[in-house]
Coordinates of C-alpha atoms in Angstrom, one line a residue:
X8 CA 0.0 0.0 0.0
X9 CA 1.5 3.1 -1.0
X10 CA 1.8 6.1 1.4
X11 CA 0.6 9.5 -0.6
X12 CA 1.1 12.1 2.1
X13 CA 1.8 12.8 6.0
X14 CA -0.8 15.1 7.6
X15 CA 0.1 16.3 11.3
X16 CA -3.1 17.7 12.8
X17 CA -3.0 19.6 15.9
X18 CA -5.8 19.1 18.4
X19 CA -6.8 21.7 19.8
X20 CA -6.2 21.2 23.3
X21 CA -3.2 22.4 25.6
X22 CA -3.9 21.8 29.2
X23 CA -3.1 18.2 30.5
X24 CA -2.9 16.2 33.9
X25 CA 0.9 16.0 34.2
X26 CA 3.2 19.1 35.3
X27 CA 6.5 18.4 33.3
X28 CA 9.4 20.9 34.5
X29 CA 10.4 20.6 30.6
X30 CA 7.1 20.8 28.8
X31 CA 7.2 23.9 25.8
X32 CA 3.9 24.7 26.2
X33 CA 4.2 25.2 30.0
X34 CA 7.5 27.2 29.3
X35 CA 6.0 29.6 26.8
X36 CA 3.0 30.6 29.1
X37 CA 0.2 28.9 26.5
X38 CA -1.0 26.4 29.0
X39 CA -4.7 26.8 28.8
X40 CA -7.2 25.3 30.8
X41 CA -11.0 24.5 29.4
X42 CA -12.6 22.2 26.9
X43 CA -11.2 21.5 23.4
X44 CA -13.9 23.4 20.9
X45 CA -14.1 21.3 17.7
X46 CA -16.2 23.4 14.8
X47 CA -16.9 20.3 12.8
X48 CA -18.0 17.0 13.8
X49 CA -15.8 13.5 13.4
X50 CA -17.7 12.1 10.6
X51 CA -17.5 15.5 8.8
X52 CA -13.5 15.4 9.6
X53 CA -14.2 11.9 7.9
X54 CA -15.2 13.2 5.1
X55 CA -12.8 15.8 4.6
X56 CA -9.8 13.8 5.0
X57 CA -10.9 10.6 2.5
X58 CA -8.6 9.1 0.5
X59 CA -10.3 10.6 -2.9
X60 CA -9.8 13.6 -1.3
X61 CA -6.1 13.7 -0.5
X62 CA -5.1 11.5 -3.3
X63 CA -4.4 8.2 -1.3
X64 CA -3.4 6.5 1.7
X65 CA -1.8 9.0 4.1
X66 CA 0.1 8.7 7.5
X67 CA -1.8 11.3 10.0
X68 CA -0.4 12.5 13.0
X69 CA -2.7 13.9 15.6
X70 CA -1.1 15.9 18.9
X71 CA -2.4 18.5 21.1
X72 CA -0.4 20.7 23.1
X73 CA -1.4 19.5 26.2
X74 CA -2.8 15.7 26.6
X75 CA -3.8 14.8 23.0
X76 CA -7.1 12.6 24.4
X77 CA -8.2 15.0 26.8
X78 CA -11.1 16.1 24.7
X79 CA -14.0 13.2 24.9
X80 CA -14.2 13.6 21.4
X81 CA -10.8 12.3 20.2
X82 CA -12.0 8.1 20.0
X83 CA -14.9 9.3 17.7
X84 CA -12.0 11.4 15.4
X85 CA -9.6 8.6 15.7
X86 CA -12.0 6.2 14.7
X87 CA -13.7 8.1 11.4
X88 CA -9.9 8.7 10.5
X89 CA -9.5 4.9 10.7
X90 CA -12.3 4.1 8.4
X91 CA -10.9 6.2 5.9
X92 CA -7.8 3.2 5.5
X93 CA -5.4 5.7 6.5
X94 CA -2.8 4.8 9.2
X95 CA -2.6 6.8 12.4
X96 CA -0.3 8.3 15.1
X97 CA -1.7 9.4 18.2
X98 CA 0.8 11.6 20.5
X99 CA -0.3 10.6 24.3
X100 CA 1.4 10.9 27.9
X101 CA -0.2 7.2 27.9
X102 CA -2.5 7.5 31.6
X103 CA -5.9 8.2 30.6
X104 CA -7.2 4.7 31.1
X105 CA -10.9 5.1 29.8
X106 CA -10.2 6.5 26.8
X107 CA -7.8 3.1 25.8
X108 CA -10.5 1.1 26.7
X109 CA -12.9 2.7 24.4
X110 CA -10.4 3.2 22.1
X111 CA -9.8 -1.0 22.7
X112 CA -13.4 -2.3 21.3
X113 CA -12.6 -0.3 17.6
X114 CA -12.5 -3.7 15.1
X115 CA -9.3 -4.9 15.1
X116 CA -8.4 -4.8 11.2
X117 CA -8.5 -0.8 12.2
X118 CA -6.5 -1.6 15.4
X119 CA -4.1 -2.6 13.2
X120 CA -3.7 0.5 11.9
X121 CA -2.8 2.7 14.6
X122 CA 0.3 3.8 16.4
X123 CA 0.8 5.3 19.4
X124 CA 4.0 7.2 20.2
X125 CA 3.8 6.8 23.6
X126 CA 5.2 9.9 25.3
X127 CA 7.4 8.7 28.2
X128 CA 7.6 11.3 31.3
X129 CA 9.4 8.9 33.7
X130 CA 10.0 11.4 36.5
X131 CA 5.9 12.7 36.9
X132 CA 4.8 9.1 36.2
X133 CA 6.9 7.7 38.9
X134 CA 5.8 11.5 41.1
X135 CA 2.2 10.5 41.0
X136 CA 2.6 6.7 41.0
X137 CA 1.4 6.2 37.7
X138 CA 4.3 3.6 36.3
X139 CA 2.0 0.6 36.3
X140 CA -0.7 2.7 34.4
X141 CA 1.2 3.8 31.9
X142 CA 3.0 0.3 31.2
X143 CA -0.5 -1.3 31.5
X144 CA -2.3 1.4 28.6
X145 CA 0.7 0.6 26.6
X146 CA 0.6 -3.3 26.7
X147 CA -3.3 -3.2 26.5
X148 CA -3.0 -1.6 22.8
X149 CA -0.5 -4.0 22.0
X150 CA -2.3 -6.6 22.6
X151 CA -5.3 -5.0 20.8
X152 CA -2.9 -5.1 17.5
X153 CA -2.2 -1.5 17.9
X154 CA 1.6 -0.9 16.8
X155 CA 3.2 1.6 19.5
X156 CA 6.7 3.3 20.5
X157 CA 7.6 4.6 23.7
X158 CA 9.8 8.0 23.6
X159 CA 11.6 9.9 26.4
X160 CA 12.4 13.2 26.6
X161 CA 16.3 13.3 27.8
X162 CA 16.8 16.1 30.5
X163 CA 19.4 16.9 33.1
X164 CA 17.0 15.9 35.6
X165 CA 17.2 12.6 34.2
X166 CA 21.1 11.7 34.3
X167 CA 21.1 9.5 37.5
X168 CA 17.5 7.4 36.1
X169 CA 19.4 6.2 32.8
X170 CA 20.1 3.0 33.7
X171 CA 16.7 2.4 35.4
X172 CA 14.8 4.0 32.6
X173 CA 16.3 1.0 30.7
X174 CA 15.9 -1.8 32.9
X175 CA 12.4 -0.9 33.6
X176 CA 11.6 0.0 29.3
X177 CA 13.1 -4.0 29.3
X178 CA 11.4 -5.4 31.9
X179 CA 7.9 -3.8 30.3
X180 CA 8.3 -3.8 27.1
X181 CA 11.5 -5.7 26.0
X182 CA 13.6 -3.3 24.6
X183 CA 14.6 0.6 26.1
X184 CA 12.7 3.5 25.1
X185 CA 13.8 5.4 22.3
X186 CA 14.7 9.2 23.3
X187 CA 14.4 12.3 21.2
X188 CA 16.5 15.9 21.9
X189 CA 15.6 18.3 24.2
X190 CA 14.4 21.9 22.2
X191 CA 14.6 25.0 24.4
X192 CA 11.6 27.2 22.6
X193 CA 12.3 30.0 24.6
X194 CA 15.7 30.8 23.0
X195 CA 15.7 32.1 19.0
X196 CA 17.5 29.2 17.5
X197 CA 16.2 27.0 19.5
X198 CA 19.0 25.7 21.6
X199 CA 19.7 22.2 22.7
X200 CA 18.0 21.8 26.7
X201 CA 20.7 21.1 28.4
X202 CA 23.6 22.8 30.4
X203 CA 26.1 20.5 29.0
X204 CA 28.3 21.3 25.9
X205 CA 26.5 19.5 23.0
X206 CA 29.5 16.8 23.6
X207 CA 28.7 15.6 27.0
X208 CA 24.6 15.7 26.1
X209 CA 25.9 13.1 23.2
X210 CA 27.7 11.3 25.4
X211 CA 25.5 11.0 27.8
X212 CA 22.0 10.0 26.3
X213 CA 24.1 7.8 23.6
X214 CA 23.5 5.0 26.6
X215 CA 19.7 4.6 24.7
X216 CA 21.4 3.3 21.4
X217 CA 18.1 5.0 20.2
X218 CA 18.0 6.2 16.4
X219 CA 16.0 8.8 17.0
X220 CA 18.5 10.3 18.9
X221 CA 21.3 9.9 16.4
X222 CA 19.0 11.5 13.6
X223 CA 17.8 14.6 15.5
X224 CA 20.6 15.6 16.9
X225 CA 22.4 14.9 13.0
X226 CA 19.8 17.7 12.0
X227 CA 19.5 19.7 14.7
X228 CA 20.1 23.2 13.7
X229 CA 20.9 22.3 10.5
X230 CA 19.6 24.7 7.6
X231 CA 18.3 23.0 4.9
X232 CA 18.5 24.8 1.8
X233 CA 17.2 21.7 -1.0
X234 CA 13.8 22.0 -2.2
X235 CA 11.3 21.0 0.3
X236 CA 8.2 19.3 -1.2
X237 CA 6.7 19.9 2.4
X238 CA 3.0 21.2 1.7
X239 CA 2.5 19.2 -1.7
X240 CA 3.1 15.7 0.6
X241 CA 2.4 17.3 3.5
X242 CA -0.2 19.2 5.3
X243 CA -0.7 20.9 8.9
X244 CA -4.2 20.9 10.5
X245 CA -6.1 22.7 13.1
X246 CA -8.8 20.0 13.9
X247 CA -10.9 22.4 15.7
X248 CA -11.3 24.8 12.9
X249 CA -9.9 23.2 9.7
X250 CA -7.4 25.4 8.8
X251 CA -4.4 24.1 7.0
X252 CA -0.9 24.8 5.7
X253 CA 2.2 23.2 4.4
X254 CA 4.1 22.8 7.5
X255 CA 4.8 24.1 10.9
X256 CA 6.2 27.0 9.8
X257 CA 4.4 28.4 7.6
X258 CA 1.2 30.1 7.4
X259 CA -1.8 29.3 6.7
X260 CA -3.3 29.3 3.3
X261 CA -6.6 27.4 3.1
X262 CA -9.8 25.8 5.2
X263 CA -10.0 21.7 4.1
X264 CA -13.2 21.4 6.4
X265 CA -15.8 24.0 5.4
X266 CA -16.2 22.1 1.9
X267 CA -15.3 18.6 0.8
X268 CA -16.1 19.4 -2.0
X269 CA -13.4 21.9 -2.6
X270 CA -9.9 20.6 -3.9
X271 CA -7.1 20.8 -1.4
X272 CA -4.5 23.1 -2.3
X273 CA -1.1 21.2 -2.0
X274 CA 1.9 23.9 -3.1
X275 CA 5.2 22.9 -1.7
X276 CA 7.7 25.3 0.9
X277 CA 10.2 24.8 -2.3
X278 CA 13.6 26.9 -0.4
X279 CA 11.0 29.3 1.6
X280 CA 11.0 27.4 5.3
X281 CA 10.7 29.9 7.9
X282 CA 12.1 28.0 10.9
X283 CA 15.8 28.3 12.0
X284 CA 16.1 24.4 11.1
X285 CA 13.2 21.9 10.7
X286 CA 12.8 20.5 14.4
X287 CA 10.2 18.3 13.3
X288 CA 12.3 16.3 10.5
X289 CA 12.4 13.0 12.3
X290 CA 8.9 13.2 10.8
X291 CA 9.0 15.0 7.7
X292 CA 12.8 14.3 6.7
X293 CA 12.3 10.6 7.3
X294 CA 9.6 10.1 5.6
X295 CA 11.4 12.0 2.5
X296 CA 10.1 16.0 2.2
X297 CA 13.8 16.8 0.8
X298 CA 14.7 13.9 -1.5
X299 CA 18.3 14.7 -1.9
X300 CA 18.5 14.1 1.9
X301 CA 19.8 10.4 2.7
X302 CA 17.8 9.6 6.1
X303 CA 16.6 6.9 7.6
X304 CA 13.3 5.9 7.7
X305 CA 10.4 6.7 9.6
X306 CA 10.0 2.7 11.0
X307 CA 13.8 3.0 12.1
X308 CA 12.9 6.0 14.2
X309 CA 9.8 5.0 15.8
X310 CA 10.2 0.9 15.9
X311 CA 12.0 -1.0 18.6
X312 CA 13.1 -5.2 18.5
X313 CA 12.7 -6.9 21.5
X314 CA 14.7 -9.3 23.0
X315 CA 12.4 -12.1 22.3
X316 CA 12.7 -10.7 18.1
X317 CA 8.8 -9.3 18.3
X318 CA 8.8 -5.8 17.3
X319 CA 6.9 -2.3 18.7
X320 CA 5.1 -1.6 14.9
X321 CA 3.5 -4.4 13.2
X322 CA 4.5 -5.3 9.6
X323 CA 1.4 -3.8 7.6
X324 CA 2.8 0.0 9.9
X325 CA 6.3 -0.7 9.8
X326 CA 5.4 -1.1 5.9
X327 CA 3.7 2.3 5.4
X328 CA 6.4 3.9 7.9
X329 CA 9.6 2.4 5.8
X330 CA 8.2 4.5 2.5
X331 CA 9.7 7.3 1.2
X332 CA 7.3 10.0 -0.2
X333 CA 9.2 10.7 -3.5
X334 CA 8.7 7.1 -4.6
X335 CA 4.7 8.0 -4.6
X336 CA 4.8 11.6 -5.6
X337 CA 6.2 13.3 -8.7
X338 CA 9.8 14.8 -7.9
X339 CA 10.4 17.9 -10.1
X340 CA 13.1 18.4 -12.6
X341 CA 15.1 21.8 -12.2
X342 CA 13.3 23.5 -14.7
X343 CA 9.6 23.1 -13.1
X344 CA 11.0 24.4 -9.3
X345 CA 13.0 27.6 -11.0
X346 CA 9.3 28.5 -12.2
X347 CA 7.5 27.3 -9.3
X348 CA 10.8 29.5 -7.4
X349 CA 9.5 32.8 -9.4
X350 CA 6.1 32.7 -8.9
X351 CA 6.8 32.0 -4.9
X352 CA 6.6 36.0 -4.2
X353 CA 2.9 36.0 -5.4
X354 CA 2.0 32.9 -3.7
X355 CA 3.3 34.0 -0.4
X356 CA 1.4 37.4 -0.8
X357 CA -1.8 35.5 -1.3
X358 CA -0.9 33.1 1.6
X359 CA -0.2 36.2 3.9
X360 CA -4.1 37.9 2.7
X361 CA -5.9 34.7 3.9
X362 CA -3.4 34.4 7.3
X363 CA -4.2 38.0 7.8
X364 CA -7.7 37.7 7.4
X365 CA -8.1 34.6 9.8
X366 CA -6.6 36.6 12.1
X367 CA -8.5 39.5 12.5
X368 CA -12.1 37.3 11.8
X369 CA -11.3 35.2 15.2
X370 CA -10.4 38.4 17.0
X371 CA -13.4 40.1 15.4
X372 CA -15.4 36.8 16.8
X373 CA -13.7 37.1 20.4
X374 CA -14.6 41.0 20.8
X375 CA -18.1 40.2 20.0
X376 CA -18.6 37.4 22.4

């Protein structure tokens, strides 16, 4: 089955029942507390996001800034996503019990799938005593057919847990957790979260073997200046309102869920990404955004073998994860991105008019309420 396009679609959501001392959100004061507010409903999302619509099978991501299944709606979005054949990722802190379980009775040839990346927050799972929840929640799915990974953020907090953190991802799970690198959001470029020299955080979190690791801190602050095809094989998604754009950081350009009807608009970044480096390219680089760019896969990042040779994704994901988008998509020659490069200026302009305008309509819509 081939793999047409990633979609990463935030939920709209960014309180959550754990108090990380390294969560972004927390750091940049956007912590908000209140209920998720969804505009359109799941089988409408459905709809939207069909296979016809977005030109095949895609791999979608859903994450909130706080606690991805805090909203009560999230099993009924995950599940209409499902039906449409696509395979899922579902970003979760892993200790919301009831929302597994109903997540659990889905049919099992749509258990099959879904992935969870399983965010690991050893230090406030252990805090509150929630250890066995989160080991439970994770082996439930597993045993449901869902594929999973378990991910750790690496912090100095963390230094004297490493070997524990290993024994116990063994013990659980049957192989350690992989780790990704620390971002400090508060700084411009982005700096590594750490107070060690970028040496000694190597060094260090290296104990993990985790290829994760290896690959984001390859990239990290790394300018990439090849022509990104992010936004024709990618898309990201507000799920509460629909609004869409190429990638994180860029703006937005389009509504996909006020008319299904409507052909998406998919026009790549080309060399016009506005981050300092793309911090997200374990997902988009992996899965092949910049073609030139020899990476490993997405499955390599995300899967795990265990010591008795079973595996964290399941053949049919780790399938769909190994892909590489330019073997689906049309890669242009030189002479079609120069063009595509000139008319950028225009593009963007348009872009900016619809951002702008999005803008002042939801503070318009604020002032009136």
């Amino acid at each position: 089955m081939e793999i047409k396009r990633l979609l990463v679609i935030n939920v709209p959501i960014k309180n959550c029942n754990l108090k990380c001392e390294y969560c972004y959100i927390s750091a940049l004061k956007e912590n908000e507390k209140g209920a998720a507010k969804f505009l359109y409903t799941p089988e409408h999302v459905g709809k939207c996001l069909s296979k016809e619509r977005l030109g095949g099978t895609c791999i979608i991501n859903l994450t909130g800034g706080g606690e991805t299944l805090i909203p009560k709606e999230m099993p009924q979005y995950i599940y209409q996503l499902l039906l449409q054949g696509h395979f899922l990722e579902v970003v979760t802190n892993g200790t919301l019990t009831s929302r597994f379980d109903e997540i659990a009775e889905f049919p099992r040839n749509l258990l099959e799938h879904l992935e969870f990346k399983f965010s690991f927050h050893y230090a406030e799972l252990k805090k509150k005593g929630w250890l066995d929840r989160y080991f439970s929640n994770v082996k439930k799915m597993w045993e449901k057919g869902c594929s999973f990974t378990v991910e750790l953020m690496p912090y100095d907090g963390l230094i004297d847990d490493i070997d524990e953190i290993i024994n116990l991802c063994k013990s659980e799970l049957g192989a350690a957790c992989q780790i990704t690198v620390g971002r400090n959001d508060l700084t411009e470029k982005k700096d590594l979260l750490t107070s060690m020299s970028r040496k000694e955080y190597e060094s260090v979190w290296r104990k993990f073997d985790s290829t994760m690791f290896d690959f984001k801190l390859d990239i990290f602050q790394k300018k990439i200046d090849d022509f990104c095809y992010a936004g024709a094989w990618t898309l990201y998604v507000d799920l509460g309102t629909g609004a869409a754009k190429p990638c994180y950081g860029q703006l937005s350009n389009q509504n996909i869920f006020k008319n299904p009807e409507q052909p998406i608009i998919f026009n790549p970044v080309g060399k016009h990404c506005r981050q300092p480096y793309c911090y997200n390219g374990h997902a988009f680089l992996t899965l092949g955004v910049v073609p030139e760019l020899e990476t490993p896969t997405y499955a390599d990042i995300r899967n795990r073998v265990c010591e008795d040779g079973r595996e964290w994704l399941s053949k049919e994901v780790k399938d769909a994860f190994s892909q590489k988008l330019a073997d689906n998509n049309e890669v242009w020659d030189e002479k079609k991105k120069n063009s595509y490069e000139r008319k950028y200026p225009f593009i963007f302009f348009k872009t900016a008019l619809y951002d702008w305008k999005e803008i002042y309509n939801k503070v318009i819509r604020k002032r009136k309420k």
